[in-house]
Short mmCIF file of C-alpha atoms in Angstrom, two decimals:
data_model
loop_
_atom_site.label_atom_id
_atom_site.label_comp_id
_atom_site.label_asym_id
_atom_site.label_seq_id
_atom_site.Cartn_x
_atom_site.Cartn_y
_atom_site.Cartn_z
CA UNK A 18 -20.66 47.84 -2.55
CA UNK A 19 -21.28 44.68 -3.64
CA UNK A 20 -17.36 44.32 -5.56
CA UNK A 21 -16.37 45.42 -2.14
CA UNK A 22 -18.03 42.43 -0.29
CA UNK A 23 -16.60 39.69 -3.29
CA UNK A 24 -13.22 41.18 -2.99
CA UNK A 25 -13.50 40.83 1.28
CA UNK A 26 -15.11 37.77 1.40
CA UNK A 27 -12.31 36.23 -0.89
CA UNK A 28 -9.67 37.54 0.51
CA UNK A 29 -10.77 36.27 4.61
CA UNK A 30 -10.99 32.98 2.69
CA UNK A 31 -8.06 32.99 1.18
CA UNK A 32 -6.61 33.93 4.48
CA UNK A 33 -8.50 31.19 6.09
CA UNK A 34 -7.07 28.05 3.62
CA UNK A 35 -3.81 29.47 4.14
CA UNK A 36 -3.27 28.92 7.90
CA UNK A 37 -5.46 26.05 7.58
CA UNK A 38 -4.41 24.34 4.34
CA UNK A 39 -0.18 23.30 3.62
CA UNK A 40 0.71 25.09 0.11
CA UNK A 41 1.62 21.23 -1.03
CA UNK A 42 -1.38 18.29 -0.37
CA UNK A 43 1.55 16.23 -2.37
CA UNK A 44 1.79 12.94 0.54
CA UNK A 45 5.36 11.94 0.10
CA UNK A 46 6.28 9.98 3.65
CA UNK A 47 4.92 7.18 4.54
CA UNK A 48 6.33 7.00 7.95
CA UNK A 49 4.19 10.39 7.91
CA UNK A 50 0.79 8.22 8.99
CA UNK A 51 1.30 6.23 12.78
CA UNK A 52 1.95 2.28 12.58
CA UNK A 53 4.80 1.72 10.10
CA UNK A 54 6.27 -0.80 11.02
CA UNK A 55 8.44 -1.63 8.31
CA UNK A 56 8.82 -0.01 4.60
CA UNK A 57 11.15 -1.69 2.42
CA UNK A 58 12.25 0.21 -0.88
CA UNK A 59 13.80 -1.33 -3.98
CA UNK A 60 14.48 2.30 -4.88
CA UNK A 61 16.74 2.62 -1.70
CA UNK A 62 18.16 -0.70 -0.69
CA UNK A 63 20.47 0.65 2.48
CA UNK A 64 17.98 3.10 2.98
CA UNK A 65 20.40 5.49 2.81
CA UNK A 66 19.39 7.60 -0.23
CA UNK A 67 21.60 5.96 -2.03
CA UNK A 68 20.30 4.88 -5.67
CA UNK A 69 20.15 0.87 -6.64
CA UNK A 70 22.02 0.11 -9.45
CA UNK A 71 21.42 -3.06 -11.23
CA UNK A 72 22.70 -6.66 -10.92
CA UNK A 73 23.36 -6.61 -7.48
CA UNK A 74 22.91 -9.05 -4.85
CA UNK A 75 20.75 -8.42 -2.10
CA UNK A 76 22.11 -10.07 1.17
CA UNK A 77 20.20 -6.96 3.51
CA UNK A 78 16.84 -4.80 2.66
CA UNK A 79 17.29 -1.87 4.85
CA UNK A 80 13.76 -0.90 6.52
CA UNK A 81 13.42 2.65 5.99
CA UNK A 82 10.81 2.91 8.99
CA UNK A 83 12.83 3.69 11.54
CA UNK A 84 12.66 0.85 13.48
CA UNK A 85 15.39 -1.09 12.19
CA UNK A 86 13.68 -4.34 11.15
CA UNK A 87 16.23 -5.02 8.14
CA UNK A 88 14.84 -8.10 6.11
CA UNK A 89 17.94 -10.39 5.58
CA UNK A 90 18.36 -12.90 2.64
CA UNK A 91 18.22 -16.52 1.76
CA UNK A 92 19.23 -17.43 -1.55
CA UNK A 93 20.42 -14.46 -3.78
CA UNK A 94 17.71 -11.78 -4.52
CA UNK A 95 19.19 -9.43 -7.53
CA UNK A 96 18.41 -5.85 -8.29
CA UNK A 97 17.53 -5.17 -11.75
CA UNK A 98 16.40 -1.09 -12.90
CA UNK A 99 14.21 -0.37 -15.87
CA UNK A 100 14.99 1.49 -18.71
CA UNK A 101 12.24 1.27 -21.11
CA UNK A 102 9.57 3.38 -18.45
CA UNK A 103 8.51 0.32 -16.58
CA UNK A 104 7.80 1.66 -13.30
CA UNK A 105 8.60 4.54 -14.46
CA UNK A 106 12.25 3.37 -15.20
CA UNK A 107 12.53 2.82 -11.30
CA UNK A 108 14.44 -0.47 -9.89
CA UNK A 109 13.21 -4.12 -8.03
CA UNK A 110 14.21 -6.68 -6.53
CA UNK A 111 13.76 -9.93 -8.14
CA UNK A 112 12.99 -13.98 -6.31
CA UNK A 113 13.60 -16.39 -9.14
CA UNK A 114 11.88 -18.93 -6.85
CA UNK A 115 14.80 -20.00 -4.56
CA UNK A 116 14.94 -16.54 -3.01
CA UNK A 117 12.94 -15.05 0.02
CA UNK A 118 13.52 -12.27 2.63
CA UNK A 119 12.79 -13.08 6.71
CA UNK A 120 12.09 -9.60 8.45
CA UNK A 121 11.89 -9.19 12.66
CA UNK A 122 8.24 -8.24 12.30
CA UNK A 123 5.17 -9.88 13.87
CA UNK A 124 1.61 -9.53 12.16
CA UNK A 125 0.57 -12.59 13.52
CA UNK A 126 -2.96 -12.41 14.71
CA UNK A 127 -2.69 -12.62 18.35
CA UNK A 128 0.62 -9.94 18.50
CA UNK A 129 -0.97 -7.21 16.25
CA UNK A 130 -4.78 -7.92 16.04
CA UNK A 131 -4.95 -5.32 12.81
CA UNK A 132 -2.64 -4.59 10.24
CA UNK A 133 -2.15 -3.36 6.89
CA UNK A 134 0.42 -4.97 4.25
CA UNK A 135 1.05 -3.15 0.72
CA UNK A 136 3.25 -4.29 -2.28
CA UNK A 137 4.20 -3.04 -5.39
CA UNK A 138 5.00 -6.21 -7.24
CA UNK A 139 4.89 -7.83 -10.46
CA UNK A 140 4.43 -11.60 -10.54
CA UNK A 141 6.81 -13.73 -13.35
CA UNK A 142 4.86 -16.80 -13.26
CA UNK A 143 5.06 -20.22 -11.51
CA UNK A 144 3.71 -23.24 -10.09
CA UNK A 145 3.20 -21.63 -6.63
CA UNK A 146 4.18 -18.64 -5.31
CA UNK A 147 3.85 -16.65 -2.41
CA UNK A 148 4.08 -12.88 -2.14
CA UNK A 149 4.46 -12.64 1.56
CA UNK A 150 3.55 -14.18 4.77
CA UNK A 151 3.57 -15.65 8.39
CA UNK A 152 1.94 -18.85 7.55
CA UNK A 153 2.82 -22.44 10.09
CA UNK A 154 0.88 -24.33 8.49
CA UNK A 155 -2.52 -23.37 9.50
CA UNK A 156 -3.75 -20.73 7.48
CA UNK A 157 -1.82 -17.82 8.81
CA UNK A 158 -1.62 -14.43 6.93
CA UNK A 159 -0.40 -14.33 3.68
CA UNK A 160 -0.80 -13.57 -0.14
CA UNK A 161 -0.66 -16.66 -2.74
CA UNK A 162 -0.43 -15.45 -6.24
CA UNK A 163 -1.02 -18.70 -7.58
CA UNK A 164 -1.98 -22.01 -5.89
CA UNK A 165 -3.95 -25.04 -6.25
CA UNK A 166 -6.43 -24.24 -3.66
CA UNK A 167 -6.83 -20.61 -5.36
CA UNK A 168 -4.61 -17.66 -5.76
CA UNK A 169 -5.61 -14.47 -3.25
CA UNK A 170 -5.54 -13.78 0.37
CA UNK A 171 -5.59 -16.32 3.61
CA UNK A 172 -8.56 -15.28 5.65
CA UNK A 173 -7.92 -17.55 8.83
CA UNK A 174 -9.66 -20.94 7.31
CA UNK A 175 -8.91 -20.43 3.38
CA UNK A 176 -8.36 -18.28 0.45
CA UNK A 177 -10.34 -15.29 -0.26
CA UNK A 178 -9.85 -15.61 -3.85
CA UNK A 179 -8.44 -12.59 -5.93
CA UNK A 180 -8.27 -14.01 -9.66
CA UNK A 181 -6.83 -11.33 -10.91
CA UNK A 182 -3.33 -12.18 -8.87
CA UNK A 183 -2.26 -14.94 -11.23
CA UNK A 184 -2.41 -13.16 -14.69
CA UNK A 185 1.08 -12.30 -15.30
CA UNK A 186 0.27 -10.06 -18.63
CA UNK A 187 -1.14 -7.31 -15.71
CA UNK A 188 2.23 -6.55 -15.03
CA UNK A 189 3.11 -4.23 -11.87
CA UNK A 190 0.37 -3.47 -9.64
CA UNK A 191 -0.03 -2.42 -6.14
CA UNK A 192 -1.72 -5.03 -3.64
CA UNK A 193 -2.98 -3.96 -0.20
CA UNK A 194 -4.21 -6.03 2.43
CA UNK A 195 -6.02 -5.14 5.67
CA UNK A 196 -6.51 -7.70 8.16
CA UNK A 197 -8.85 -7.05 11.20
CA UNK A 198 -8.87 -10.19 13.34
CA UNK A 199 -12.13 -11.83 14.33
CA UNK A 200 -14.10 -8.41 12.85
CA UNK A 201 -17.33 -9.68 10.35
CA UNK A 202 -16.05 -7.81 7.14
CA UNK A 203 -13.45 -5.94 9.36
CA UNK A 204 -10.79 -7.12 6.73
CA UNK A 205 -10.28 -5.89 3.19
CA UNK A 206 -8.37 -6.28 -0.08
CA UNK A 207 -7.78 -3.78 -2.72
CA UNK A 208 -6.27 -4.37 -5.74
CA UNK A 209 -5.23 -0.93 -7.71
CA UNK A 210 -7.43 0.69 -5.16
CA UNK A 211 -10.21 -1.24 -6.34
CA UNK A 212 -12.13 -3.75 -5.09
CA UNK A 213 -10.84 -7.37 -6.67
CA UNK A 214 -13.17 -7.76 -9.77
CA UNK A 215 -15.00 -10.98 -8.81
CA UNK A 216 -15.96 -9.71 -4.96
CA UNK A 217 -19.06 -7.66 -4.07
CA UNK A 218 -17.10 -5.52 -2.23
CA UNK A 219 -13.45 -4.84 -0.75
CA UNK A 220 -14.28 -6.56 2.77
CA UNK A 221 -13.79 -10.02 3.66
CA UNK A 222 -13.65 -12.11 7.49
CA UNK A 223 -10.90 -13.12 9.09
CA UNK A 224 -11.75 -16.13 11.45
CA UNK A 225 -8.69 -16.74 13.40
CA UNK A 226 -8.61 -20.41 15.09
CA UNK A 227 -5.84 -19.94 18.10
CA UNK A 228 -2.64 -20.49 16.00
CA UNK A 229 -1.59 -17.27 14.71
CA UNK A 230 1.20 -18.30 12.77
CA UNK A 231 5.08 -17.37 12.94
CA UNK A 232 6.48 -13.85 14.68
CA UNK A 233 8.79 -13.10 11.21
CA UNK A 234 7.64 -11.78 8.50
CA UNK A 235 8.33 -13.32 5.02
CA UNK A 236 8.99 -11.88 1.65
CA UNK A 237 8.47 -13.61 -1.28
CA UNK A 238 7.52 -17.15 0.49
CA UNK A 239 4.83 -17.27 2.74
CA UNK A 240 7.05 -18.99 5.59
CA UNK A 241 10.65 -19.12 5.86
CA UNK A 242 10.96 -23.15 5.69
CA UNK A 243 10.50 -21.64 2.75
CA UNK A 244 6.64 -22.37 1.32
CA UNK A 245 5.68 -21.73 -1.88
CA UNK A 246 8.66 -19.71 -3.10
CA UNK A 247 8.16 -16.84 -5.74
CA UNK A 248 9.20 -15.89 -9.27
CA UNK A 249 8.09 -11.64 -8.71
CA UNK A 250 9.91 -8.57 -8.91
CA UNK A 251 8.77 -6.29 -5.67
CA UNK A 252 9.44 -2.90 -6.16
CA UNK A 253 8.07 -1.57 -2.28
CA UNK A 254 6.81 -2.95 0.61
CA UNK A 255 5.02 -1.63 3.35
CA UNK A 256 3.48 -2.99 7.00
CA UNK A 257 1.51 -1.30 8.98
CA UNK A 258 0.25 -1.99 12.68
CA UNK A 259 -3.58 -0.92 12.21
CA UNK A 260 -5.85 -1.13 9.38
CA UNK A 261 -5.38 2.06 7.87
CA UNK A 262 -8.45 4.48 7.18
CA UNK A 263 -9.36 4.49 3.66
CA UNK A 264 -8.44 8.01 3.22
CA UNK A 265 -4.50 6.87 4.76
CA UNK A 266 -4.57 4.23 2.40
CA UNK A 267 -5.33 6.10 -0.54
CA UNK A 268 -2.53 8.52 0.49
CA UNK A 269 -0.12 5.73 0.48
CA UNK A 270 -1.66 4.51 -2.81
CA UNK A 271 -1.91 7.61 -4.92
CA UNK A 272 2.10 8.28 -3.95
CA UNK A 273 3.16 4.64 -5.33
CA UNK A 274 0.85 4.87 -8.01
CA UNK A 275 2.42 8.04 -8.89
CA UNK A 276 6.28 6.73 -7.98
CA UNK A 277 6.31 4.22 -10.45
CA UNK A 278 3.79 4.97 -13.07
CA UNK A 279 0.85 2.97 -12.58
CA UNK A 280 -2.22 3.02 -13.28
CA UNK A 281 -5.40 2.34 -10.93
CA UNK A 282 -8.08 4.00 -9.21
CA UNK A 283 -6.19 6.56 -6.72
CA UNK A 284 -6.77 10.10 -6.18
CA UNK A 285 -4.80 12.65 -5.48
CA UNK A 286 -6.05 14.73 -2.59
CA UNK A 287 -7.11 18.06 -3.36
CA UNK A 288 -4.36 21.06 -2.79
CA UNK A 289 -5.33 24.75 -1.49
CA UNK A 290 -6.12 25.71 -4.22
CA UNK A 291 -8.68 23.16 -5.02
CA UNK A 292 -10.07 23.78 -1.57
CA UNK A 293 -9.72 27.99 -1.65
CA UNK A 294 -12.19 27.59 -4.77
CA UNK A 295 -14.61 26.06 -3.26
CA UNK A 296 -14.72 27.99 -0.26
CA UNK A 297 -14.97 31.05 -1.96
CA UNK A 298 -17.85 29.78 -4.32
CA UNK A 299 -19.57 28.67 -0.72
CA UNK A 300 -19.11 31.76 0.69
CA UNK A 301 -19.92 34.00 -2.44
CA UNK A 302 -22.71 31.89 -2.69
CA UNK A 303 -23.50 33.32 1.31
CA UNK A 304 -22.77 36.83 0.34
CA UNK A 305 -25.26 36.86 -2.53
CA UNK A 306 -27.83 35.73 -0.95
CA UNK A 307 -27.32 38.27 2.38
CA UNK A 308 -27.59 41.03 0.18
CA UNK A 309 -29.89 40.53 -2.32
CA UNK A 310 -33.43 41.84 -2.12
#
């Protein structure tokens, strides 16, 4: 009687996680979570499928989005692929400090109140350099991975430091950047998925003052005049119009983490499998205790 009951109860949960559940928890799209606004790929410069060979000049980054917000070229970015399992022998594109993108995409404060900015980049070392941006002058949005007044991210009225950003022996990492205008600790900053080291938590302020900075978006230079141009390699790039939850984000972070062989602190989510187990421990667990004396 009691095999009887174990045998039904797994099976109705089996049955259960299998309507309820997708056979694959692998998250593969970003354009799969609302807000994308852009999503450039180093792996896919045409966004076509199409697979980047080395040594070749980048006059066009093709969003792969959907919404046709191609970042176009000043100076002369260059491709380069791996070969020795960097990034898991995956390709970048490559600023040598005279090189930026401009994109048709506005995060400025007072256009898109939230959003969410992730890169895969490695920085090469210079003077100053900035990762991306939509600065005017007055402490826009942006990412400085080195500076006199502190490498990290622009919070409205300053950096938000982030040490970490200016240690070139790191090599690639994966940098993601909420903003959340005018919210008290609305805004956040991971690093890896982790917190920066130095900071309490992931959550800073962003204190807007009026001037939100320019409607383009800027790739390696925080402003297209250009300011503080950068010597990095960015592998992927993605901007989104809300501050993502922190289970979205660690979707999008677990599937570049696991694109180009990094390491850091995302988790893959757990499969139907992982999930049939423990519902049929649970519901054992039930049965047991219904039938028991």
């Amino acid at each position: 009687m009691f095999l009887r009951s174990i045998i039904a109860s797994v099976t109705v949960v089996g049955i259960l996680v299998g309507l309820a559940v997708p056979a694959s928890a692998e998250f593969t799209d970003p354009t799969s979570i609302s807000g994308l606004m852009l999503w450039l790929d180093a792996q896919d410069i045409q966004a076509d499928g199409t697979a980047t060979t080395a040594g070749t000049t980048v006059s066009t980054w093709k969003d792969k989005s959907g919404n046709g917000k191609d970042a176009t070229a000043t100076g002369d970015p260059m491709t380069a692929v791996f070969s020795d399992g960097t990034l898991g022998n995956q390709g970048v594109v490559g600023f040598d400090g005279d090189d930026f993108f401009t994109a048709p995409v506005d995060i400025s404060a007072g256009t898109t109140p939230q959003a969410t900015v992730i890169a895969v980049y490695k920085w090469l070392g210079d003077d100053t350099s900035g990762l991306w941006g939509n600065d005017n002058g007055i402490w826009d949005r942006f990412v400085l991975l080195n500076h006199s007044a502190g490498e990290g991210v622009s919070k409205g009225s300053g950096m938000q430091v982030i040490d970490e950003l200016n240690d070139s022996s790191r090599g690639f990492g994966i940098l993601s950047v909420a903003y959340n205008k005018d919210v008290a600790n609305g805004s956040r900053a991971l690093l890896d998925g982790a917190k920066p080291a130095a900071w309490t938590s992931s959550a800073f302020t962003e204190t807007t003052n009026g001037d939100y900075g320019n409607s383009t978006l800027t790739i390696g230079a925080i402003n297209g005049s250009p300011n503080s141009p950068a010597e990095v390699d960015i592998a992927e790039l993605l901007v989104y119009n809300k501050v993502l939850t922190l289970a979205e984000e660690n979707q999008v972070g677990y599937y570049l983490q696991e694109k180009y062989s990094l390491t850091g602190d995302y988790v893959p989510e757990p499969g139907s499998i992982v999930l049939f187990v423990i519902a049929a421990i649970a519901l054992l667990g039930w049965r047991w205790r219904s039938i028991r004396p």
